[in-house]
Short mmCIF file of C-alpha atoms and ligand atoms in Angstrom, two decimals:
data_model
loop_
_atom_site.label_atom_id
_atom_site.label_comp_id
_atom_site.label_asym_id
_atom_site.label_seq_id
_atom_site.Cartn_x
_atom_site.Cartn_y
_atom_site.Cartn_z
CA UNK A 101 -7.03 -13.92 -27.99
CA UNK A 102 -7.26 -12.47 -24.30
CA UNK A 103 -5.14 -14.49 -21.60
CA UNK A 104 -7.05 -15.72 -18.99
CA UNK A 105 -6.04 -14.98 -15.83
CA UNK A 106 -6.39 -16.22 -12.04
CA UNK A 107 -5.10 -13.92 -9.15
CA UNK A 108 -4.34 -16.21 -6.19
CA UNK A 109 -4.45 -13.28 -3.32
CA UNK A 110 -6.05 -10.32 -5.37
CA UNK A 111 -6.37 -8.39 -2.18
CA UNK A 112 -2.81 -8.02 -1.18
CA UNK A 113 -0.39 -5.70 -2.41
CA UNK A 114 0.60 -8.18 -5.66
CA UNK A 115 -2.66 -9.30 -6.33
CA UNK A 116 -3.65 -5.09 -6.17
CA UNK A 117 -0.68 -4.12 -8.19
CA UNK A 118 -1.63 -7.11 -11.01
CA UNK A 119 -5.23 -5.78 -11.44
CA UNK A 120 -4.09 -2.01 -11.94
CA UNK A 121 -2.24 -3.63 -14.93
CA UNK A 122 -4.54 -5.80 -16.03
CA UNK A 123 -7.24 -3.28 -15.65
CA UNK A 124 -4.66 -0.64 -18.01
CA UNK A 125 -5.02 -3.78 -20.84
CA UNK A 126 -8.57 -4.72 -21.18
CA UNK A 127 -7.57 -6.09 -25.04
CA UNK A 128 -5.43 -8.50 -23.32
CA UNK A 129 -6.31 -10.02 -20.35
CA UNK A 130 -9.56 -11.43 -18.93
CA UNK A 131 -9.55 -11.93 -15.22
CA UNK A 132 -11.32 -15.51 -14.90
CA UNK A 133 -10.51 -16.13 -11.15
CA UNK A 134 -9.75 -14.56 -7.89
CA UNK A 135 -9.04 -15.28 -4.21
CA UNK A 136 -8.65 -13.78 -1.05
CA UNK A 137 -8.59 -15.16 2.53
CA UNK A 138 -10.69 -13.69 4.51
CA UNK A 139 -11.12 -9.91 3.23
CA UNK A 140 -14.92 -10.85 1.55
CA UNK A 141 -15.98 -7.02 0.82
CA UNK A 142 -12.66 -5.90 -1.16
CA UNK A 143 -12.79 -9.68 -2.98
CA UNK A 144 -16.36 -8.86 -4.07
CA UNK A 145 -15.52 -5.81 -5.30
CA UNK A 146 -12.87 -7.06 -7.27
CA UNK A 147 -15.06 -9.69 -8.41
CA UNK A 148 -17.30 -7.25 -9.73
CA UNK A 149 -15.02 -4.84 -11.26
CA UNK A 150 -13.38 -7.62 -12.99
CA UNK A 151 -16.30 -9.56 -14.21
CA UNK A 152 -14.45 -13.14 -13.03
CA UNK A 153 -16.36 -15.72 -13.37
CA UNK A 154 -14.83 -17.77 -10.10
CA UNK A 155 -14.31 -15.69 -6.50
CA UNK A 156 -13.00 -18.13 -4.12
CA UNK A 157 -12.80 -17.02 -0.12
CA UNK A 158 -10.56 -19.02 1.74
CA UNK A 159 -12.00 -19.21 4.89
CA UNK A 160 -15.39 -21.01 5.08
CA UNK A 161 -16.71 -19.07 7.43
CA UNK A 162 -17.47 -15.98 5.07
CA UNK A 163 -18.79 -18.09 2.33
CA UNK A 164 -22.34 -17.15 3.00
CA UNK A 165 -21.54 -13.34 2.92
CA UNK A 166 -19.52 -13.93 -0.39
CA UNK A 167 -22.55 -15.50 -1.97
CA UNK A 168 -24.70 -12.66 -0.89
CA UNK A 169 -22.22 -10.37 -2.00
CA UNK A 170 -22.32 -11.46 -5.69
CA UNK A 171 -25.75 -12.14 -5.67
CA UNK A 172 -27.09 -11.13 -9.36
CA UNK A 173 -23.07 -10.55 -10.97
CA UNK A 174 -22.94 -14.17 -12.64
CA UNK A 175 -19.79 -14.54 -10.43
CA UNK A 176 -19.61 -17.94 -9.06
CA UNK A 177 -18.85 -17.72 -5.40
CA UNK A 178 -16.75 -20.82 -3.52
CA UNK A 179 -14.63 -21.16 -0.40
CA UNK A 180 -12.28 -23.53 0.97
CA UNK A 181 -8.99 -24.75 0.32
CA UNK A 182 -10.55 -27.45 -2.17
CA UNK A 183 -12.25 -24.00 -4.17
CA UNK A 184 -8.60 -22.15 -4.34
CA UNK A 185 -7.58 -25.57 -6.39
CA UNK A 186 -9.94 -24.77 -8.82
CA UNK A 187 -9.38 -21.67 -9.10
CA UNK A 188 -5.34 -22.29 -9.96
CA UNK A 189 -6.21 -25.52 -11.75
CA UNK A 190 -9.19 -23.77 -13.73
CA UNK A 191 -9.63 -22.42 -16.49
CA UNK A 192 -6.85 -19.78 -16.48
CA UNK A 193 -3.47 -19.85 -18.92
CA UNK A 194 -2.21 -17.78 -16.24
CA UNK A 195 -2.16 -18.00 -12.61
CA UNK A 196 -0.86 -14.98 -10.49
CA UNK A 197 0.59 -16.89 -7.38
CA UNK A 198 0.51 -13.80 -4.99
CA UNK A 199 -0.66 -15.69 -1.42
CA UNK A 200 1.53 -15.16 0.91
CA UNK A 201 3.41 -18.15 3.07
CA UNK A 202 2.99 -21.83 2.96
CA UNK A 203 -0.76 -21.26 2.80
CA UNK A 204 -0.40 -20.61 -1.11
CA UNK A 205 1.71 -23.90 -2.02
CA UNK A 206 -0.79 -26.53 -2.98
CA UNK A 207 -3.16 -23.98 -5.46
CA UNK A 208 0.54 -22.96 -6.75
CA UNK A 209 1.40 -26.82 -7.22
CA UNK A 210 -1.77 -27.45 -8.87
CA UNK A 211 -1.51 -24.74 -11.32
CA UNK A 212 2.02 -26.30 -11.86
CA UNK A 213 0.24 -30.01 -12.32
CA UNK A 214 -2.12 -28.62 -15.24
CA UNK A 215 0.49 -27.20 -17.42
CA UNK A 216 -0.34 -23.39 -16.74
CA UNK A 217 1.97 -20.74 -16.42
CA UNK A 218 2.71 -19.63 -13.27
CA UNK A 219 4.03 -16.09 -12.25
CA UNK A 220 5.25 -16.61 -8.90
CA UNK A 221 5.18 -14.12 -6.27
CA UNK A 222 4.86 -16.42 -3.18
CA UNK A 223 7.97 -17.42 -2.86
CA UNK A 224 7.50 -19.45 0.09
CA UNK A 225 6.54 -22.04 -2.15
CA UNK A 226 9.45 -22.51 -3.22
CA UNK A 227 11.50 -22.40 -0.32
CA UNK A 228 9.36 -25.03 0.67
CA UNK A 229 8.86 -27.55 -2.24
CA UNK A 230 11.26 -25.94 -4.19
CA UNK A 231 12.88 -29.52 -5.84
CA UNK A 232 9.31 -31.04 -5.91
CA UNK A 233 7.99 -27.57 -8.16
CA UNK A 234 10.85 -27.49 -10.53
CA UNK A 235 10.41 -31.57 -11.06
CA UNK A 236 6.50 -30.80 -11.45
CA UNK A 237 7.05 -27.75 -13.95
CA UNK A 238 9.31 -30.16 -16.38
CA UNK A 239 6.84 -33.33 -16.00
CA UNK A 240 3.72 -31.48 -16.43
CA UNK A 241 5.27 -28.34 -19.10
CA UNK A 242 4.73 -25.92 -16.67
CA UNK A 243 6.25 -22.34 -17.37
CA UNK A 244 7.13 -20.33 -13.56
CA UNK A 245 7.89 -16.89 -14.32
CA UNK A 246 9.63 -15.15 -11.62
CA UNK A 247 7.93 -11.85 -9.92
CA UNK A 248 10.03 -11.53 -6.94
CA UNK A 249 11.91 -8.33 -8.61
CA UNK A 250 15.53 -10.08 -7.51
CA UNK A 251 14.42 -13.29 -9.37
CA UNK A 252 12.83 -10.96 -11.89
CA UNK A 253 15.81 -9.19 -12.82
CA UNK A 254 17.84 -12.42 -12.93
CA UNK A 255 15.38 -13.70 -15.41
CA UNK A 256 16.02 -11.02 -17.37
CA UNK A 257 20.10 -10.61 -16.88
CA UNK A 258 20.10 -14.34 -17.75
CA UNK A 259 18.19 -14.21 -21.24
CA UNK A 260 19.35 -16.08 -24.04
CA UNK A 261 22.73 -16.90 -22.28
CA UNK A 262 23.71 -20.91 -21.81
CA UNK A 263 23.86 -22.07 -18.19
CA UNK A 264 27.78 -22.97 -18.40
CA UNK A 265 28.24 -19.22 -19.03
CA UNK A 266 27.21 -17.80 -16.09
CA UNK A 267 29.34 -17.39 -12.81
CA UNK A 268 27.02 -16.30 -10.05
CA UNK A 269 24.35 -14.36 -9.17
CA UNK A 270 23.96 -11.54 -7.47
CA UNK A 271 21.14 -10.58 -4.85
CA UNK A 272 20.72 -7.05 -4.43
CA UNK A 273 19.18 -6.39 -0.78
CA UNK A 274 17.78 -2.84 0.28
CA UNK A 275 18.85 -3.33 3.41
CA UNK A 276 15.25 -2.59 5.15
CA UNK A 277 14.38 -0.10 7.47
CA UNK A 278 17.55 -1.00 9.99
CA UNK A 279 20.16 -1.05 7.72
CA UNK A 280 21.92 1.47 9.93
CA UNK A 281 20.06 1.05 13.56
CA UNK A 282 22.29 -0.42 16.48
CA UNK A 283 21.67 -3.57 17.73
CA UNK A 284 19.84 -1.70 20.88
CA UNK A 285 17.63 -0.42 18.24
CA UNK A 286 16.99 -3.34 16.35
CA UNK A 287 16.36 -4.82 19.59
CA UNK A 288 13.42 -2.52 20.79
CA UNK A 289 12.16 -1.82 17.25
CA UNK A 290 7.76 -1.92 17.18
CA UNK A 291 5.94 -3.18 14.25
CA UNK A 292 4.92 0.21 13.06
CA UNK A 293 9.01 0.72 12.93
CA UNK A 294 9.18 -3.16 10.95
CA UNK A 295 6.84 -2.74 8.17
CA UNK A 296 7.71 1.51 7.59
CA UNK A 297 10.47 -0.29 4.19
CA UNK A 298 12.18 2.35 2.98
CA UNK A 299 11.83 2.04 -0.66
CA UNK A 300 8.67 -0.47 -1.20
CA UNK A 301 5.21 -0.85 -0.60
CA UNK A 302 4.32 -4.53 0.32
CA UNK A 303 2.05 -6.92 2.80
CA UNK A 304 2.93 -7.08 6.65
CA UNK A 305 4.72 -10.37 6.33
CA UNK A 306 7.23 -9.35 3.93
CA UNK A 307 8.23 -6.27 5.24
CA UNK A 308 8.97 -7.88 8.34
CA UNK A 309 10.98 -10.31 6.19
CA UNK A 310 12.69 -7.46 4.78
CA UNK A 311 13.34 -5.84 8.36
CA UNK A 312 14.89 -8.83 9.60
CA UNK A 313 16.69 -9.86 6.06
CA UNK A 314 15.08 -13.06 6.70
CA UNK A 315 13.34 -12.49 3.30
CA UNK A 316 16.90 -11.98 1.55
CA UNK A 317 17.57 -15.53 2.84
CA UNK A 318 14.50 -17.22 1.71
CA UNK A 319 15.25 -15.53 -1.24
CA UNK A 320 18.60 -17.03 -1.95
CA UNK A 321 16.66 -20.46 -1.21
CA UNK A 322 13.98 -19.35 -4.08
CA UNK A 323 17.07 -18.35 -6.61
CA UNK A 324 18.95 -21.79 -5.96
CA UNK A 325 15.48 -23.13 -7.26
CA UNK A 326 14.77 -21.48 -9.65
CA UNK A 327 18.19 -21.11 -11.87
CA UNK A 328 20.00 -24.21 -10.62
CA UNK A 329 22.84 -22.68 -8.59
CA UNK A 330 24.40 -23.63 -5.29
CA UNK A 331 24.61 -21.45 -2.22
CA UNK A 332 28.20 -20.74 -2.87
CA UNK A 333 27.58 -19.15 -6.13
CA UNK A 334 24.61 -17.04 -5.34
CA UNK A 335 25.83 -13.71 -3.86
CA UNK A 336 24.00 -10.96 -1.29
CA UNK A 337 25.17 -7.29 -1.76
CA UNK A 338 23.07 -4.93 -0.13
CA UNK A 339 21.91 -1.51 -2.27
CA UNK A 340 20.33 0.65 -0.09
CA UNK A 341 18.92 2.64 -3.16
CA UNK A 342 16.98 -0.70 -4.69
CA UNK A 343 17.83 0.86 -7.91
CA UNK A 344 19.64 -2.37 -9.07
CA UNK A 345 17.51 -5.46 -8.78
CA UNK A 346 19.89 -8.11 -8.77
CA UNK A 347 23.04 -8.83 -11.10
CA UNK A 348 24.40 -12.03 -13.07
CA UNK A 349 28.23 -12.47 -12.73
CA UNK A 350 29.36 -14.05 -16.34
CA UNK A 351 32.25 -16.54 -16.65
CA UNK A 352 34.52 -13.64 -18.75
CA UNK A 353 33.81 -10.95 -16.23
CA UNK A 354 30.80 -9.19 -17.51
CA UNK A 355 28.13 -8.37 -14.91
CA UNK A 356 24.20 -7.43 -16.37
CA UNK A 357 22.22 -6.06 -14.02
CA UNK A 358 18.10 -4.81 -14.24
CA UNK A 359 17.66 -1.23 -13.46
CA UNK A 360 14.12 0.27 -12.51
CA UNK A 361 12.15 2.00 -10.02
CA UNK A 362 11.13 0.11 -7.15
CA UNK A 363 7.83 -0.08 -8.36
CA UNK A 364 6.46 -3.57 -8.17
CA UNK A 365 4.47 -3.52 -11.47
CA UNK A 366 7.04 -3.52 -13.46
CA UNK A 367 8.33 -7.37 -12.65
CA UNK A 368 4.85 -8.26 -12.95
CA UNK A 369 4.44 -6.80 -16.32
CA UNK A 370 7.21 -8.70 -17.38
CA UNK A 371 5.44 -11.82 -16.05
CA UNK A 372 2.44 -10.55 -17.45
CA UNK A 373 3.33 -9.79 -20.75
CA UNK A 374 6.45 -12.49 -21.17
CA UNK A 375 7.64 -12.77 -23.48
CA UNK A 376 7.13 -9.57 -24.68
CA UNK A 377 6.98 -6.26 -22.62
CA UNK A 378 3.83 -4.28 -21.32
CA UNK A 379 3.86 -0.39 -21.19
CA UNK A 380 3.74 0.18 -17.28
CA UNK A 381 2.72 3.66 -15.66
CA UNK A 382 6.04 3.42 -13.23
CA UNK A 383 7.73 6.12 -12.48
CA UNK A 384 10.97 6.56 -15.48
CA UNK A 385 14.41 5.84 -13.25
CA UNK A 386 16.50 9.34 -13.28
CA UNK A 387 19.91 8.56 -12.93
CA UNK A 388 21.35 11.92 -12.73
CA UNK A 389 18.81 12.84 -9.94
CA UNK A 390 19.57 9.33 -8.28
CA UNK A 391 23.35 10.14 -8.63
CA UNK A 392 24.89 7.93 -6.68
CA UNK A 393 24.62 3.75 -6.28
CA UNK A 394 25.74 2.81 -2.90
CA UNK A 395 26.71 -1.24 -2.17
CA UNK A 396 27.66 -2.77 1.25
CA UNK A 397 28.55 -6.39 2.41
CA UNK A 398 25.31 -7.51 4.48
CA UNK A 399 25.89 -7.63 7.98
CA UNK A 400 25.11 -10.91 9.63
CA UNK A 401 25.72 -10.28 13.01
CA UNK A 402 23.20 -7.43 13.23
CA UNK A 403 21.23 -9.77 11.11
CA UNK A 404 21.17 -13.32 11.68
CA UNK A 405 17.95 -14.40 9.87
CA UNK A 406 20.56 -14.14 6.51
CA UNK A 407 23.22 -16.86 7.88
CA UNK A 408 19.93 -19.21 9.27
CA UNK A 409 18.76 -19.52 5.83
CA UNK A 410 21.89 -19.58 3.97
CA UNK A 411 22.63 -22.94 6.49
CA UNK A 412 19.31 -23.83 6.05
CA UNK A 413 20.29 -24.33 2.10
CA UNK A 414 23.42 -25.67 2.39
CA UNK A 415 21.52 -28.32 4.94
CA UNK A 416 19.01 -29.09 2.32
CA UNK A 417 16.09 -31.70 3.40
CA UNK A 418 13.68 -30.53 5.57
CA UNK A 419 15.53 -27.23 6.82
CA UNK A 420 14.17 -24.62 4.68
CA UNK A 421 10.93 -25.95 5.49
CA UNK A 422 11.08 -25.37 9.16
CA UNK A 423 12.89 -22.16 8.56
CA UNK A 424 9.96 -21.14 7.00
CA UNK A 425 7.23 -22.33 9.15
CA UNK A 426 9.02 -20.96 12.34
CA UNK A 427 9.62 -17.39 10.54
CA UNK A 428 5.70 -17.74 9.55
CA UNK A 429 5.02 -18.01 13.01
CA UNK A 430 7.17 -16.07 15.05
CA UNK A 431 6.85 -12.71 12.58
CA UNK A 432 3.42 -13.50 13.07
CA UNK A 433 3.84 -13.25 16.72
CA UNK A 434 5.74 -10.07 16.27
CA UNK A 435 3.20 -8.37 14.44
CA UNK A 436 0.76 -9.32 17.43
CA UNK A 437 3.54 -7.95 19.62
CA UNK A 438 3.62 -11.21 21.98
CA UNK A 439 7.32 -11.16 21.02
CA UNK A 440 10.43 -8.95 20.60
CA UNK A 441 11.75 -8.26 16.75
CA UNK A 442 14.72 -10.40 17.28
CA UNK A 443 12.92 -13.11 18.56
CA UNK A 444 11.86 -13.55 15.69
CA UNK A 445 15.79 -14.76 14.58
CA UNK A 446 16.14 -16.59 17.61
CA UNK A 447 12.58 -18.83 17.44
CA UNK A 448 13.92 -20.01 13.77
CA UNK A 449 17.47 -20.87 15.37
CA UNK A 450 15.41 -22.75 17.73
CA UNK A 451 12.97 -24.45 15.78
CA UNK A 452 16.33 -25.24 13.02
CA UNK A 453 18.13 -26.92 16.02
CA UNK A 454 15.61 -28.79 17.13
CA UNK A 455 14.31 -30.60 14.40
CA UNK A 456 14.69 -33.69 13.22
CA UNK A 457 12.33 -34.20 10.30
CA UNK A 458 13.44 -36.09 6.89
CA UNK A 459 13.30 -34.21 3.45
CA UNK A 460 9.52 -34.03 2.29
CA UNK A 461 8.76 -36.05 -0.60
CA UNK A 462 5.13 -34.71 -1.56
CA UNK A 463 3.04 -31.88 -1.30
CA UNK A 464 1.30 -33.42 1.74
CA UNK A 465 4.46 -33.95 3.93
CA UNK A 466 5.84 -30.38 3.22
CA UNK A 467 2.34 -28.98 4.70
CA UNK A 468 2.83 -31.95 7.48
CA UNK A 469 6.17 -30.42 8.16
CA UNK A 470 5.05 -27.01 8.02
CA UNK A 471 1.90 -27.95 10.13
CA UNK A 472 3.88 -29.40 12.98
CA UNK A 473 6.85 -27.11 13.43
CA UNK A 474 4.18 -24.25 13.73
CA UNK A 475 3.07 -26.40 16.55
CA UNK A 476 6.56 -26.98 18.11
CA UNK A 477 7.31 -23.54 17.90
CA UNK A 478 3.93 -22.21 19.17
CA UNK A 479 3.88 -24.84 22.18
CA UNK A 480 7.55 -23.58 23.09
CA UNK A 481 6.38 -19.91 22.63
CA UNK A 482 4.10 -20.30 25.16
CA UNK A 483 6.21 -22.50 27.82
CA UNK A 484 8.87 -19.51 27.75
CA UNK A 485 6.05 -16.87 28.22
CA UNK A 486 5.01 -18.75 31.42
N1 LIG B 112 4.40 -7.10 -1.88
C1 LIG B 112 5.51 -7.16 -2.60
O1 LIG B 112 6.00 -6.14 -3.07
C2 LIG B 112 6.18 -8.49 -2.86
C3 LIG B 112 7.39 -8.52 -3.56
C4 LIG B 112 7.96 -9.74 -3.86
C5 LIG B 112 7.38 -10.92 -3.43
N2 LIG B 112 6.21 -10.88 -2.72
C6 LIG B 112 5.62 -12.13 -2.25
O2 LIG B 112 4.29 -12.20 -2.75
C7 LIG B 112 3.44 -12.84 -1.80
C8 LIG B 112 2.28 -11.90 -1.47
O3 LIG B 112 2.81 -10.77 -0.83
P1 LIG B 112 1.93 -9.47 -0.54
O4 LIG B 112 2.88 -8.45 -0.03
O5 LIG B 112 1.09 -9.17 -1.73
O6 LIG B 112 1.03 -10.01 0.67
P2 LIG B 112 -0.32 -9.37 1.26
O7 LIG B 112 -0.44 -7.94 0.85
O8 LIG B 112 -0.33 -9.69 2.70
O9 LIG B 112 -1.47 -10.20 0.49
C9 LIG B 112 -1.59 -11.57 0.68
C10 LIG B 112 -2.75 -12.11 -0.11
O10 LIG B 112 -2.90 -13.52 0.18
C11 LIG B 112 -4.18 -13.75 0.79
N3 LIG B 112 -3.98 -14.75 1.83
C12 LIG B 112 -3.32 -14.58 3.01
N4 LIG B 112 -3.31 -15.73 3.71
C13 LIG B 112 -3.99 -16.63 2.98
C14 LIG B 112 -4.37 -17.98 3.18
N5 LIG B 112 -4.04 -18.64 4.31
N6 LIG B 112 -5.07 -18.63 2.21
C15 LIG B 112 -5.43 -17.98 1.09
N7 LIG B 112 -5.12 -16.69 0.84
C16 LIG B 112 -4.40 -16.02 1.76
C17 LIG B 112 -4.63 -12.39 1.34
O11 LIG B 112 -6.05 -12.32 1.48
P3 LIG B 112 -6.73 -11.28 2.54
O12 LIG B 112 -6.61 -9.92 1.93
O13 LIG B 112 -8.14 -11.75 2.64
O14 LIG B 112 -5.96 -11.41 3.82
C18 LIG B 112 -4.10 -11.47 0.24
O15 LIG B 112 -4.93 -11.53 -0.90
C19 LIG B 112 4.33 -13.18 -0.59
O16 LIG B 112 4.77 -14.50 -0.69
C20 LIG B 112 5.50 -12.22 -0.74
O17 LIG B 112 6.70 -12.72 -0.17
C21 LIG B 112 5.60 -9.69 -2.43
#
């Protein structure tokens, strides 16, 4: 039996890494699904490649072209928010969750609400309805499979062992591209400079993230979700070589860690495949030729976005949510270059001090949240550029 499978965001670097494995397994996968935003000629394509029977667009405006796209291919064509429900809540055992930002949270939470398993890239989700998933995976038998590779290699460090045994995890962090740039540098850095990550290949948004460290930080919000542990026992080491994915501290002193290239594919093989393991074509790691691993203590004066979300966490409610919405914003702002790179820190502080919303308790009020600190911050954007 093939596993059917929908990629939420087949266009983006995830959703393009997932098909070149997919595509390398014919015998075991059948795409069913797939999505994109706005990017109608490269989703058709896919559509066609893959023979899905579901291509969903998620702006309305290009459903027309879509259609005409597919015309003849047996495809069904659809677009709309409503349309990227069915295609998480469809007929697929396995829904890639590879949107990026809040924008992917309710076809994530509806693939959660119909039992599927989830591999989840997209981990704003669960920065921002992180108690509401987990509580949705156990009520509806949901499985989430971790792709983040951090998350990933946790998953893996922390197989078979019982929850009392372990001590504390360990984020590994590359760094990003100003690991070593002064704060003058940091300061005047371009977007070009932002998304140029030294050791992966990802979308725009992320590698921002990863400039800033802001996407360390949302990923210690994603790790207390997913395996149950408070900020105080989740730990940040940066590795400039991103050799080691992350690390889990045991109760008698051992440490496991997950070696591998940094070659996306391979966490979502393990996703994939789980729970057994998928030949991938990554490149083999050569630890002789690699030589050295290198480990620092993250700087968080240099790099503020990490201490925003850690208090963000340790706040709880609806602080992670507006840490995320005002990131979404302002790194979009960045890559527009209407604002500086460290703006970008100083828009969350901002939008974090200012708010005064109470924890969301559904779907709808975490996009409510999301939907009006976006406002907040863009109205206040705009007063300080007059
Ligand atoms: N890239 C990585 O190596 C990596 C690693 C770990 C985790 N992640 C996480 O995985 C997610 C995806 O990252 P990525 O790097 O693959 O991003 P990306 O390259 O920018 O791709 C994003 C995908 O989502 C679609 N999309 C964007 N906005 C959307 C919206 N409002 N509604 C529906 N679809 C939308 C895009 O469609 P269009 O092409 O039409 O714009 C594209 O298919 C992010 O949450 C990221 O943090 C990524």
């Amino acid at each position: 039996m093939r596993r059917k499978i929908a990629i939420l965001g087949a266009t983006g670097s995830i959703g393009t890494s997932t098909l070149d494995l997919v595509e390398r397994s014919p015998e075991r996968f059948e795409v069913v699904a797939v999505t994109a935003a706005t990017n109608v000629e490269a989703l058709a394509e896919i559509a066609r490649r893959t023979n899905a029977r579901l291509a969903v667009i998620a702006d309305e405006s290009r459903s027309q072209e879509l259609a005409e796209l597919l015309v003849g291919t047996g495809c069904r064509a659809a677009a709309g928010k409503e349309a990227l429900l069915d295609a998480a809540g469809g007929e697929a055992d396995l829904v890639i969750a590879a949107i990026v930002g809040c924008a992917g949270l309710p076809p994530v939470m509806c693939a959660v609400e119909t039992g599927k398993t989830v591999a989840l890239a997209n981990k704003e989700a669960l920065v921002t309805a992180g108690a509401l998933m987990m509580d949705a995976a156990i009520a509806h038998g949901a499985t989430l499979l971790p792709v983040d590779s951090e998350h990933n290699a946790i998953f893996q460090c922390l197989a078979g062992s019982r929850a009392e045994d372990v001590s504390k995890l360990i984020l590994t962090a590359s760094g990003g591209p100003f690991r070593t740039a002064s704060i003058d540098e940091i300061n005047a850095a371009t977007p070009a400079e932002a998304v140029a990550h030294p050791n992966w290949s990802m979308g725009a948004k992320i590698s921002v993230d990863s400039a800033t460290m802001m996407n360390k930080g949302l990923e210690l919000i994603e790790a207390h979700y997913l395996f149950g542990l408070p900020s105080e026992r989740i730990d940040i080491l940066v590795h400039p070589q991103s050799v080691i994915h992350s690390m889990v501290e045991y109760v008698d002193g051992s440490v496991l860690a997950q070696l591998g290239s940094p070659d996306m594919r391979i966490p979502i093989s393990y996703a994939l495949a789980w729970p057994e393991r998928l030949e991938t074509p990554a490149e083999r790691l050569d630890l002789a030729a690699i030589a050295r691993l290198d480990f620092e203590a993250p700087d968080l004066t240099r790099f503020p976005a990490l201490r925003l979300a850690r208090g963000a966490l340790i706040e709880g409610g609806a602080a992670p949510n507006v840490l995320n919405a005002a990131n979404e914003i302002a790194v979009a702002s960045f890559l527009e270059g209407r604002i500086r790179f460290t703006e970008i820190a100083d828009i969350v502080r901002e939008a974090l001090e200012s708010s005064n919303f109470s924890a969301p308790r559904s779907i709808d009020e975490v996009m409510e949240i999301d939907r009006a600190t976006r406002q907040r911050v863009a109205a206040s954007m705009k007063a300080s550029c007059h």
